[in-house]
Every structure is written in structure tokens, then in C-alpha cells.
Coordinates of C-alpha atoms and ligand atoms in Angstrom, one line a residue:
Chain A
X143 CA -18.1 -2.1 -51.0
X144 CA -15.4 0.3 -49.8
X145 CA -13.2 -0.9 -47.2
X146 CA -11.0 0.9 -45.0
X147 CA -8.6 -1.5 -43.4
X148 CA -7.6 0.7 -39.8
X149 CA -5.9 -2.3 -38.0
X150 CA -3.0 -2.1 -36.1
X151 CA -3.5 1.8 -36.6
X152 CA -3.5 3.6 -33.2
X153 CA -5.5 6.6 -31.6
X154 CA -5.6 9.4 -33.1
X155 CA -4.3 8.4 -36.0
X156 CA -6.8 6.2 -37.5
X157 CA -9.8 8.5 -36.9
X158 CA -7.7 11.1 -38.8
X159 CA -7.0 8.5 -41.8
X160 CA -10.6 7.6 -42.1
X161 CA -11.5 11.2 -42.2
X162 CA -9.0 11.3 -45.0
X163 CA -10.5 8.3 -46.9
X164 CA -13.8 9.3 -46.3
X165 CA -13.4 12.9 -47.9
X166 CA -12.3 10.5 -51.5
X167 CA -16.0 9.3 -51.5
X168 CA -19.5 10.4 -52.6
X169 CA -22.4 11.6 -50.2
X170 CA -24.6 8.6 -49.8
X171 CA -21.9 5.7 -50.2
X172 CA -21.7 3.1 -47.3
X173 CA -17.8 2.2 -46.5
X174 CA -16.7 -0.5 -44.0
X175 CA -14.2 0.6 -41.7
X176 CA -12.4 -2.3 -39.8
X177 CA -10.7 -1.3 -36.5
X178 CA -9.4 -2.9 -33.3
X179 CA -10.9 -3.8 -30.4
X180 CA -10.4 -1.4 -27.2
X181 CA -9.7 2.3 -27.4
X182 CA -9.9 2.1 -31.6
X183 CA -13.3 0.8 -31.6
X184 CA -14.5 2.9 -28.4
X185 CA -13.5 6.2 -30.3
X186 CA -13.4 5.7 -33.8
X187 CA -17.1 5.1 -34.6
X188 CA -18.3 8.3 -32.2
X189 CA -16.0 10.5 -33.9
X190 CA -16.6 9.7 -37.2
X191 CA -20.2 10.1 -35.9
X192 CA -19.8 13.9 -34.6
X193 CA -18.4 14.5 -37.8
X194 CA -22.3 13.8 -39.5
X195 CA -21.6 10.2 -40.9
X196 CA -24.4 8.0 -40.7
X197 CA -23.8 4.9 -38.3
X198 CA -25.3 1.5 -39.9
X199 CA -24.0 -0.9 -37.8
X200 CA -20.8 -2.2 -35.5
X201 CA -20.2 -6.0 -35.0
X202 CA -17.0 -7.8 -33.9
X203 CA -16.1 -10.6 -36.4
X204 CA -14.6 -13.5 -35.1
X205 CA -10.9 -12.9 -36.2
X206 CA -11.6 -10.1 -33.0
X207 CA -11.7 -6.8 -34.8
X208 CA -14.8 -4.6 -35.2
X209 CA -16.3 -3.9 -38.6
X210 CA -18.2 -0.3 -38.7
X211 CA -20.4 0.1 -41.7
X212 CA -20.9 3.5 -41.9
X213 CA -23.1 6.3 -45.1
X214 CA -20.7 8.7 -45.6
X215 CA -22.2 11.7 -45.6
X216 CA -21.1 15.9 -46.2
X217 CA -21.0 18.0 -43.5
Chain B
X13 CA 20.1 60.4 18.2
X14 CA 20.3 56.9 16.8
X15 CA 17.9 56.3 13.3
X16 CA 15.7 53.7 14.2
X17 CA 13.3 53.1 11.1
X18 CA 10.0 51.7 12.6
X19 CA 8.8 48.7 10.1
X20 CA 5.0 48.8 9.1
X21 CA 3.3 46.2 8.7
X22 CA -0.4 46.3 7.8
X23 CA -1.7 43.7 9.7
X24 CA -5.3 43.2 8.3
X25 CA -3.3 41.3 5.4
X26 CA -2.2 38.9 8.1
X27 CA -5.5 37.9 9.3
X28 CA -6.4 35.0 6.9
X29 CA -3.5 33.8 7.2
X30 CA -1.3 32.7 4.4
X31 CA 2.0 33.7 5.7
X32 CA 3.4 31.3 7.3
X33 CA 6.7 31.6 9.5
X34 CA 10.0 29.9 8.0
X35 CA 13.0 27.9 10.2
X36 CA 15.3 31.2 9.0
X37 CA 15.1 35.2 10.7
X38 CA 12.5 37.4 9.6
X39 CA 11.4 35.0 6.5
X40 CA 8.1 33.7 5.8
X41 CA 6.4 31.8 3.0
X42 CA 3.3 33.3 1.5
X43 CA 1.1 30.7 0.1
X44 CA -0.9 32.3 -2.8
X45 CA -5.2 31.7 -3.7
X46 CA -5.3 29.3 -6.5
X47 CA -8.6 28.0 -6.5
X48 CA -8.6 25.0 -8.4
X49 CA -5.5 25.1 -9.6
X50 CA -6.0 27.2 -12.9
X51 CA -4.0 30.0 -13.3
X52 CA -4.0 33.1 -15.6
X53 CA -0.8 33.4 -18.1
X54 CA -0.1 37.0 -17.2
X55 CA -0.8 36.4 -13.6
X56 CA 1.6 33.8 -13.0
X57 CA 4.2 36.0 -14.8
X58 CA 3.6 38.7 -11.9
X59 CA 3.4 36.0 -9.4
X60 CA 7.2 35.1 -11.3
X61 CA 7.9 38.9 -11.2
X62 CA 7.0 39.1 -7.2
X63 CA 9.1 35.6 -6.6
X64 CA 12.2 37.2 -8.3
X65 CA 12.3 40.6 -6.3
X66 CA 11.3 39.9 -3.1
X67 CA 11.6 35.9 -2.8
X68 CA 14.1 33.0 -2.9
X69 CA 15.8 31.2 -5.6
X70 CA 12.3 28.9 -6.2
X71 CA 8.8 29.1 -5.7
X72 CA 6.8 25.7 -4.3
X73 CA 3.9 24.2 -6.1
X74 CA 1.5 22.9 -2.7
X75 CA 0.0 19.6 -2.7
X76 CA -3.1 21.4 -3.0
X77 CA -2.6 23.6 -6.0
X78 CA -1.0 26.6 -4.0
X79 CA 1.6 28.2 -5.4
X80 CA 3.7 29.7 -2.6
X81 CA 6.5 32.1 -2.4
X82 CA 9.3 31.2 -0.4
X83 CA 12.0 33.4 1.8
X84 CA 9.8 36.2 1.9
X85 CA 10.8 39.1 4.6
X86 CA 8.0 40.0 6.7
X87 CA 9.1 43.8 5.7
X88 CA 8.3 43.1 2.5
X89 CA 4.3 41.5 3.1
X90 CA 2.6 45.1 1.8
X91 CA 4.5 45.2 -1.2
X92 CA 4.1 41.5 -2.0
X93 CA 0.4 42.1 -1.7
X94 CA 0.3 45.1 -3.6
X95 CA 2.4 44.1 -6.5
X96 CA 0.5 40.4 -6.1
X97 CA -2.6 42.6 -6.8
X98 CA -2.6 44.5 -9.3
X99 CA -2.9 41.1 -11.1
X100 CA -5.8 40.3 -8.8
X101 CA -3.7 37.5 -7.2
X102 CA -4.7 37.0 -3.6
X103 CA -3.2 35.4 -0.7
X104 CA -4.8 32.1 0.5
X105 CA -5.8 30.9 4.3
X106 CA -4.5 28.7 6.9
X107 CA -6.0 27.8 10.1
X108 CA -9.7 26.9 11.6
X109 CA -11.2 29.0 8.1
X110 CA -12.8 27.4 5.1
X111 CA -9.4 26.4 2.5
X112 CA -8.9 27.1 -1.1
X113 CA -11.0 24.4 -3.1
X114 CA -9.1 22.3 -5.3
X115 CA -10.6 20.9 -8.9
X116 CA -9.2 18.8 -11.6
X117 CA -9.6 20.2 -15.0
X118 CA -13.1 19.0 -15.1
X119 CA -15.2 18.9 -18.5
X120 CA -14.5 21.6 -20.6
X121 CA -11.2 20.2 -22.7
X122 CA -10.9 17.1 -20.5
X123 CA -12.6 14.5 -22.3
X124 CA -13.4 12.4 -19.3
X125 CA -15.3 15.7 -16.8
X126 CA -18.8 15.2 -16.5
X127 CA -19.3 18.8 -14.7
X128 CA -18.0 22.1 -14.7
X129 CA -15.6 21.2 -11.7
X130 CA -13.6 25.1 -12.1
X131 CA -16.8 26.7 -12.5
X132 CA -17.4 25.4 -8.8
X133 CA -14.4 25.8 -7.5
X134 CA -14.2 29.4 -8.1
X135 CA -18.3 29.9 -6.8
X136 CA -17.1 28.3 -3.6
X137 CA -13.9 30.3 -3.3
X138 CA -16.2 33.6 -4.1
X139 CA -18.6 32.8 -1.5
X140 CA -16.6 30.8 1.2
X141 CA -13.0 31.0 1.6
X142 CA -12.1 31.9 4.5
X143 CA -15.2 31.8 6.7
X144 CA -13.9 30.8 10.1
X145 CA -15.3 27.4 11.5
X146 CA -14.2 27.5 14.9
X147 CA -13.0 24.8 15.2
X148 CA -10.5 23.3 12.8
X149 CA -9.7 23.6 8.8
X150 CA -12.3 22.7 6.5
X151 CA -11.5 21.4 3.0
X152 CA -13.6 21.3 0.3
X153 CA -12.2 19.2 -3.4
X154 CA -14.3 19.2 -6.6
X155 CA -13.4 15.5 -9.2
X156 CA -15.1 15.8 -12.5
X157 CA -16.1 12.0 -12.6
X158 CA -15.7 9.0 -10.5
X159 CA -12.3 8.1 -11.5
X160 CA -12.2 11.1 -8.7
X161 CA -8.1 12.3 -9.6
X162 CA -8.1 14.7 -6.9
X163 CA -9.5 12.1 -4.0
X164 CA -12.7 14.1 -3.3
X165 CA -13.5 11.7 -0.2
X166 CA -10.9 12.5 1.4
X167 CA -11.7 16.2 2.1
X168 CA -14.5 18.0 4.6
X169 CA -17.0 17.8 1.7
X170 CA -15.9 16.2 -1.7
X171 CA -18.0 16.4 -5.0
X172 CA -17.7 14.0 -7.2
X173 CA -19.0 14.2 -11.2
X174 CA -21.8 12.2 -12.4
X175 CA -24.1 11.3 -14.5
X176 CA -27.2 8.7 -14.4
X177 CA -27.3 6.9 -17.8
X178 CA -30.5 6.4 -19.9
X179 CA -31.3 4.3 -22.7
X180 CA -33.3 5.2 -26.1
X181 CA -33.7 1.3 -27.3
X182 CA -34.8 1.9 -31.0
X183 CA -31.5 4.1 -31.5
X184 CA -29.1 0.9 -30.6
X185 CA -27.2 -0.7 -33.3
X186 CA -26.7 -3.7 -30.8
X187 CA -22.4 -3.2 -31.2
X188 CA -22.0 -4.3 -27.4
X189 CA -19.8 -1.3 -26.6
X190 CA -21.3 -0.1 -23.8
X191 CA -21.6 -3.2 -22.2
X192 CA -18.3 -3.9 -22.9
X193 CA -17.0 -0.6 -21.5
X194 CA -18.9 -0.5 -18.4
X195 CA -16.0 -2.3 -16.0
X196 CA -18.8 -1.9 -12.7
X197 CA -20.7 -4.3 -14.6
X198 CA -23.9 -2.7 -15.2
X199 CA -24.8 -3.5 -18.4
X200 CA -25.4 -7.3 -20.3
X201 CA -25.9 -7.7 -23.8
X202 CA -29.7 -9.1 -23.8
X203 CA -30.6 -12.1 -26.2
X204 CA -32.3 -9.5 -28.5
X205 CA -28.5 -8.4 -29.0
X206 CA -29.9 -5.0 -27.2
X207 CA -28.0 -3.9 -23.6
X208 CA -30.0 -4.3 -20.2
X209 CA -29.0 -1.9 -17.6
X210 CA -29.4 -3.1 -13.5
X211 CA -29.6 0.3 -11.3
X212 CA -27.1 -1.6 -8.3
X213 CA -23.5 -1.4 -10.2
X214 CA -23.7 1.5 -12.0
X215 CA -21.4 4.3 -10.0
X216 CA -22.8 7.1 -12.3
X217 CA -19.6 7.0 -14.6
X218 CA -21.3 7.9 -17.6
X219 CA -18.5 5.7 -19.8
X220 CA -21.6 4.0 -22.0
X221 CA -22.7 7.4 -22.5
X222 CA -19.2 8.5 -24.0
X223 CA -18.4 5.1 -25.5
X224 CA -22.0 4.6 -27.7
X225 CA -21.7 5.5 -31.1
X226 CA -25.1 6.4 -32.0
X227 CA -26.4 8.4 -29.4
X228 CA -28.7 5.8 -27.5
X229 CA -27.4 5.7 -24.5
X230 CA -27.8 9.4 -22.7
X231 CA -27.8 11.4 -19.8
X232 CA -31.0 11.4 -17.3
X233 CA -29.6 13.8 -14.7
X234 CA -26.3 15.2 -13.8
X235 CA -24.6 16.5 -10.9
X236 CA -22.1 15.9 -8.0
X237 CA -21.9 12.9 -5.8
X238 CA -21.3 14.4 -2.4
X239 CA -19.2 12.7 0.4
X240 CA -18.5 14.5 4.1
X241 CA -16.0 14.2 6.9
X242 CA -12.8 12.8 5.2
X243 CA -9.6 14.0 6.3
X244 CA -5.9 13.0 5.6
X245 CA -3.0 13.7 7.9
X246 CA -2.3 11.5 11.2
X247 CA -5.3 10.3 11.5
X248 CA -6.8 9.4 8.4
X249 CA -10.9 9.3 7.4
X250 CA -12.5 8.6 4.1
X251 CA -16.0 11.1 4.0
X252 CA -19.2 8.6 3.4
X253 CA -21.8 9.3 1.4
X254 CA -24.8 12.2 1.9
X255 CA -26.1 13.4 -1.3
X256 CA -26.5 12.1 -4.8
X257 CA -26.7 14.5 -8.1
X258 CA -26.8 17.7 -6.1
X259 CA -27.1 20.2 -8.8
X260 CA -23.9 21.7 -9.4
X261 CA -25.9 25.3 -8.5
X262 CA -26.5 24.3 -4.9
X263 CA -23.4 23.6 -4.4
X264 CA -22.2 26.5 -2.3
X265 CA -25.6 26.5 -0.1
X266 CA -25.1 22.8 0.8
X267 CA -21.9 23.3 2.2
X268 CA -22.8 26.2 4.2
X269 CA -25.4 24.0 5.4
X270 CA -23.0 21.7 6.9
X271 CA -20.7 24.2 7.8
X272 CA -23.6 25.1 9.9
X273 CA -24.1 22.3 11.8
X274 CA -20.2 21.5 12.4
X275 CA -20.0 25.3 14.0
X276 CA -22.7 24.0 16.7
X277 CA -21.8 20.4 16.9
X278 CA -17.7 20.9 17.7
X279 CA -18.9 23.6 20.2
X280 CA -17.0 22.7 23.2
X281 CA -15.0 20.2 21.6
X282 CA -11.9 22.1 21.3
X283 CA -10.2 21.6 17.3
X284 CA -11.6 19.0 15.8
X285 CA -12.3 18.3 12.5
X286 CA -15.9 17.8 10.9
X287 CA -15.4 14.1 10.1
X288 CA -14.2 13.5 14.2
X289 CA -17.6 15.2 14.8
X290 CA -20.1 13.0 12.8
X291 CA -18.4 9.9 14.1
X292 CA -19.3 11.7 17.4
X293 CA -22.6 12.8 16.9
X294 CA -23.9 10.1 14.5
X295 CA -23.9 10.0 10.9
X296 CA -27.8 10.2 11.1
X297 CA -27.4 14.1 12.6
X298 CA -26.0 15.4 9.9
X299 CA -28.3 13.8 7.6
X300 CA -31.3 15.1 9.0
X301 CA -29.9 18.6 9.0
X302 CA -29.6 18.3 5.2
X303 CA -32.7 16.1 4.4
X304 CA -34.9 18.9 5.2
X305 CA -32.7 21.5 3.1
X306 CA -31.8 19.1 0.3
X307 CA -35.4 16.9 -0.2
X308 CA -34.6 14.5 -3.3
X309 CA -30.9 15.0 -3.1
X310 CA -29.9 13.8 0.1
X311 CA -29.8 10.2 0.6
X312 CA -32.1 8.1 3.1
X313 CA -28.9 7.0 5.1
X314 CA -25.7 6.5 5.7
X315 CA -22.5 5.1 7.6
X316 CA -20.0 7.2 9.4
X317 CA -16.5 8.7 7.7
X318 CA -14.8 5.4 7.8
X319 CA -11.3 5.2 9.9
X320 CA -8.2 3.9 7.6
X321 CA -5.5 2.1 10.0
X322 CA -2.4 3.8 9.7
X323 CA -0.7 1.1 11.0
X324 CA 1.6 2.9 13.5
X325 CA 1.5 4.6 16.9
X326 CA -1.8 3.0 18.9
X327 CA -3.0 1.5 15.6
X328 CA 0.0 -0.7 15.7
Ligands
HEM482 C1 -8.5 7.9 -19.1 C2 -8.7 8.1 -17.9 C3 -8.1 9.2 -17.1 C4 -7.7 10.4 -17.4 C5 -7.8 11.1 -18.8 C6 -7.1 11.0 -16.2 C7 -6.6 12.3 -16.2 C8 -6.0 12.8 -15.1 C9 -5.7 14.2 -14.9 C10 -5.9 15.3 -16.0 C11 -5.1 14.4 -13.7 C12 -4.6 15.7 -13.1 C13 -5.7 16.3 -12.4 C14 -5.4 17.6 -11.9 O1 -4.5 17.8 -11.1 O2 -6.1 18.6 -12.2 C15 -5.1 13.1 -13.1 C16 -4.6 12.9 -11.8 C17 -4.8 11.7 -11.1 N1 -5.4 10.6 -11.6 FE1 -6.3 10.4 -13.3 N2 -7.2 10.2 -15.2 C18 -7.7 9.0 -15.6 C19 -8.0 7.9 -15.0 C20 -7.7 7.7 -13.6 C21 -8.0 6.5 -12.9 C22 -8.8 5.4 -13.4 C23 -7.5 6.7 -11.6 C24 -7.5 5.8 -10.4 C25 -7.7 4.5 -10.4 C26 -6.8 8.0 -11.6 C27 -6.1 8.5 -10.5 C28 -5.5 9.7 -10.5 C29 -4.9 10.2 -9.4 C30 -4.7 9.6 -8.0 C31 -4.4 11.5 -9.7 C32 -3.7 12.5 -8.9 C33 -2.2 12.3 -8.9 C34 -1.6 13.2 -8.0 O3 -1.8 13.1 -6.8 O4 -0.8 14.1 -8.4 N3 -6.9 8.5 -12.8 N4 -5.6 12.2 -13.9
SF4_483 S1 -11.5 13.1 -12.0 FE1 -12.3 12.6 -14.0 S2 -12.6 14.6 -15.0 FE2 -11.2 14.9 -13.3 S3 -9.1 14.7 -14.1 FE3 -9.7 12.7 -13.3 S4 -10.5 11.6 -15.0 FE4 -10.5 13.8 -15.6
SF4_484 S1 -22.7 5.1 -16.1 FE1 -20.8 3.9 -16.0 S2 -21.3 2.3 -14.4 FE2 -23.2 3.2 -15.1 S3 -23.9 1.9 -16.7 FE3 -22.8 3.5 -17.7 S4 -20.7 2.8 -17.9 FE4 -21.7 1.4 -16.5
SF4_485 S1 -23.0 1.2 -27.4 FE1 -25.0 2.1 -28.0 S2 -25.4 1.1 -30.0 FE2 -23.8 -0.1 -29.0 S3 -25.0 -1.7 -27.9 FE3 -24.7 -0.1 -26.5 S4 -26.5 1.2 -26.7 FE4 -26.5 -0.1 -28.5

């Protein structure tokens, strides 16, 4: 599984790295994006979303950041 | 014979008012028509062209989104208007007349605008300004959402942004953002990990829509959240609530509804402001007036513009 590791990354700049690492990866493959809680997490998965990924799912882990697993997909 | 040079004036330009008399001889500031508060790039370089030939050293940016010229001579008014002009810059009111609306950004590059908060502004400017009341001034503010930056309530009428949220269950990936998101407490993350929305909280903010990565959370209707009969100054009001989710289309119509009534409700009652005049009359007066015009949109009742204590003079 491909993991992009966002935390501690701020607004906008982690939506424009996992643009970045996303673009590295085949259509179809499902990444893990980890990201902080509050305004990382609120924008993050929505944006990535408006850009034509496929959302599989969002959960906070314990540790208190959010893991998005995500199909990349090309626009 | 001595040359006496008789000044002209043409007063027609004086009748909305808009120039307004300064402590020093002959000098007046003109206070310009922004509605809104946007403003053309090559109008504001006439309006900096105008400033440096006729006007002082500065121009002054008004608490409600005027820009005014400063130290201009009252010879000078038919120029100022002229040259303001030909970039179709106008001069704005004062007095008992229906005032420049103001308007945040609203939604189209501010990410937070749930309406088209310019696109009103300038309809009610179009259709409105300047229409005398009467009676007193009669402000009118536009706030693309409820975080409500420019303080809609406490205007004549005020129009808030919003949005009533709706929820498409088998599109939710159960992440909890919205319900995390929603600070009015509106939403609860069910035991089936899916969100339940309650109908009492929600003050139409439309954050779970903007927050929810997949799309399930949506919008069921849109419009403005209307409030009537605020005022600042010395004696401040806060407007109270008359309409929900007016379309932002009727806009124009409902105020001149209200403007309506206030015409024949202050009659007699010397200058006094709309909000003065509900407490007066009953909040209930007003209502009716607009129930009939505004079916669905009004609501079924409300309280009276509520007084703030200023704390000084007989509020002491
Ligand atoms: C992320 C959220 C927010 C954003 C992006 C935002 C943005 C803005 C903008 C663009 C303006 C200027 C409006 C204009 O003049 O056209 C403004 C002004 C203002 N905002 Fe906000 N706002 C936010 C949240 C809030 C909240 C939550 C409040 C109140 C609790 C608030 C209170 C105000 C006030 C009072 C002003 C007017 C300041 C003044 O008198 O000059 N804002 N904000
Ligand atoms: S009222 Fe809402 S839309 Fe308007 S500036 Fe404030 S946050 Fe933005
Ligand atoms: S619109 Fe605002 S208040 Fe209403 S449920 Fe959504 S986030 Fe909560
Ligand atoms: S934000 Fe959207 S996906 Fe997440 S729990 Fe709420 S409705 Fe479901």
C-alpha cells in the first residue's frame, strides 16, 4: 500500500504535495494519505476529491490523525 | 464696473445628497456610490485622478464602503461629477433616502459565500437607492453566510447567506467530519457510524456541506436569512427575524415591501427609524404585511428589534 505521510504539513501545502505524489502513480491504485486533524483533514480529502480521485474511506486512528484511503484516478 | 464672476452650480446634483459640508470655507466632502464595496481598477484610478485635481492631500475609506473625496470646493461640484462620470462613478445619498448597500465579497472567490451577495447589492442599488422614505435613512447590508462579516442585523433590512443542508445516506463514508465541523451542534455520529441531523441547531451554515468529502451532505434550498429594524448609532437595535431563504431574486421586491409599510407607519411620527417603528406598531404588523406577499418565506412570528444597553446617558 502506498502511503503518503502529510503530518505536520500545513494548508495549502499538503493538498499541493499529495497532488504531487499522486501524479507518481497508476490510474486504479489506492494510496493512504495520513493527515491531521482540523483544517488538514476538513480540506485535504475534498480537494483531492474535486480533482476526480475516488474517496474509499476516512477514519481517525487513535494516535489522532486521520487516514484517507483514496483510488487514484486520471483526470 | 467691478468683475463679479457669478459661480454655477447645478443643483439637481445636489439633491441626493452626497456632499456634505466640511468645518473649513467653501469645502465639502463628496461621498462616492460604491455599492458593495467592489470597485472597478480603472474607475478608482479616475476617482484617484478627481482626488488629486480638485481634492485634499487624502481621500477617506467610509465605514460603509464609501469612498469619499475630501476638501472639495463647492465651485468645483460640476466638474467632479463630470470627470467622476465618464467612468460611470456616481455620487452616493445621505439623508431620509434608501443608502448604498454594503456586501462582503460573498461566494464567487470567497470560499465561505453561500450567495451571490454583490450580485444583490448592485440589483438593490439599480432599483432603490435613493428612494426617499420620509422619514429617516434606511440601510440595507447583504453577509454571504452566517458568520454575517458585515453585521447584517444591524441594518434596516439585513440578508444573511444560507443554505438548508440535506443528507444522501448511502453516499457517507461514515469519517465524522461533518459532525465534527458543525460547532451549533446539529449533527451526532449515529451508532451505525452514519450522521443524524436535528432541524433546532442548525443556523443554515452550510459547513457539513463544504467540509464532506464525498458529496453526501448537500444543499436543499438556498437563500437569504432576512432580519428588519436594526440600527447602530446612539441608540442601538439589533433587526429580529422576518423571513427565511427568501430567494436571492425577491430580494429587491421584499424590501420595497417593507419600505412600504414604514412610509405609512412613521406617518406622523416625525424621523424615526424603521426599527423605532415596529417596536411601536408591533412586530406582528409588519409581519402580516409581508406574509401575504412572501407565503412560504416569511416566518409565522417574531419578536421586536431587540434594544442593546449602551450603558450611558438614561441607560445608565
Ligand atoms: C474562516 C472564516 C472566515 C473568513 C474566511 C472570513 C472572511 C472575512 C472577510 C473576507 C471579511 C471582509 C468582508 C468585507 O469587508 O467584504 C471579514 C470581515 C469580518 N469578519 Fe470574517 N471571516 C470568517 C469568519 C468570521 C467569524 C467566525 C466572525 C465572527 C465571529 C467574523 C467576523 C468578522 C467581522 C466582524 C468582520 C468585519 C470587520 C470590520 O468591521 O472591518 N468573521 N471576514
Ligand atoms: S459573511 Fe461569510 S461570506 Fe461574507 S466575508 Fe464573512 S465569512 Fe465570507
Ligand atoms: S448547516 Fe451548519 S449548523 Fe446546519 S448542520 Fe450543517 S454545519 Fe451544522
Ligand atoms: S462528512 Fe460526509 S462522509 Fe463524512 S460522516 Fe459526514 S456525511 Fe458521512
Amino acid at each position: 500500500m502506498q502511503v503518503i505521510d502529510l503530518r505536520g504539513v500545513s494548508c495549502p501545502t499538503n493538498f499541493v504535495k499529495a497532488k504531487l505524489a499522486l501524479e507518481e502513480l497508476d490510474n486504479g491504485t489506492v494510496a493512504r494519505i495520513l493527515l491531521d486533524d482540523g483544517e488538514p483533514v476538513k480540506n485535504v480529502p475534498r480537494s483531492l476529491k474535486a480533482d476526480g480521485h475516488r474517496l474509499i474511506g476516512l477514519k481517525q486512528v487513535d494516535e489522532g490523525h486521520y487516514v484517507l484511503e483514496l483510488e487514484k484516478i486520471d483526470a | 464696473m467691478a468683475d463679479v464672476k457669478q459661480t454655477k452650480v447645478d443643483l439637481n446634483n445636489l439633491k441626493a445628497g452626497g456632499f456634505i459640508k466640511e468645518r473649513g470655507k467653501d469645502l465639502f466632502t463628496v461621498r462616492l456610490r460604491v455599492p458593495g464595496g467592489r470597485m472597478s481598477v480603472p474607475r478608482l484610478k479616475k476617482i484617484a485622478e478627481v482626488a488629486e485635481k480638485f481634492g485634499g492631500e487624502f481621500v477617506h475609506l467610509s465605514v460603509r464602503q464609501s469612498i469619499e473625496l475630501i476638501n472639495i470646493n463647492f465651485k468645483d461640484f460640476d466638474a467632479v461629477v463630470e470627470e467622476l462620470g465618464e467612468a460611470t462613478q456616481k455620487v452616493a445619498s445621505c439623508g431620509a433616502r434608501v443608502r448604498v448597500p454594503v456586501a462582503c465579497g460573498g461566494c464567487e472567490y470567497n470560499p465561505n459565500g453561500l450567495v451571490d451577495t454583490q450580485k444583490s447589492a448592485l440589483e438593490v442599488d439599480e432599483k432603490l437607492f435613493g428612494t426617499p422614505t420620509g422619514h429617516h435613512k434606511f440601510k440595507v447590508a447583504f453577509a454571504g453566510c452566517p458568520f454575517d462579516c458585515p453585521k447584517s442585523a444591524t441594518n434596516d433590512i439585513g440578508f444573511q447567506g444560507a443554505i438548508y443542508p440535506t443528507l444522501d445516506t448511502d453516499a457517507c463514508i461514515g469519517c465524522g467530519l461533518c459532525a465534527k465541523s458543525c460547532v451549533p451542534g446539529a449533527i451526532v455520529m449515529g451508532d451505525d457510524n452514519r450522521p443524524i441531523f436535528s432541524d433546532a441547531p442548525c443556523i443554515w451554515c452550510g459547513d457539513c456541506v463544504k467540509v464532506c468529502p464525498t458529496g453526501a451532505w448537500s444543499e436543499a434550498k438556498r437563500g437569504y436569512t432576512v432580519r428588519i429594524g436594526g440600527k447602530w448609532g446612539r441608540n442601538p437595535l439589533v433587526g429580529t427575524l422576518f423571513a427565511t431563504f427568501l430567494p436571492e431574486e425577491r430580494v429587491a421586491e421584499f424590501i420595497a415591501t417593507v419600505l412600504e409599510w414604514y412610509k405609512e407607519k412613521a406617518e406622523g411620527f416625525g424621523r424615526v427609524r424603521l426599527g423605532d417603528t415596529i417596536i411601536r406598531e408591533g412586530a406582528q404588523a409588519l409581519l402580516d404585511h409581508l406574509q401575504g406577499r412572501f407565503p412560504g418565506y416569511t416566518v409565522t412570528a417574531t419578536i421586536a428589534p431587540q434594544v442593546i444597553a449602551t450603558q450611558v446617558g438614561s441607560s445608565r
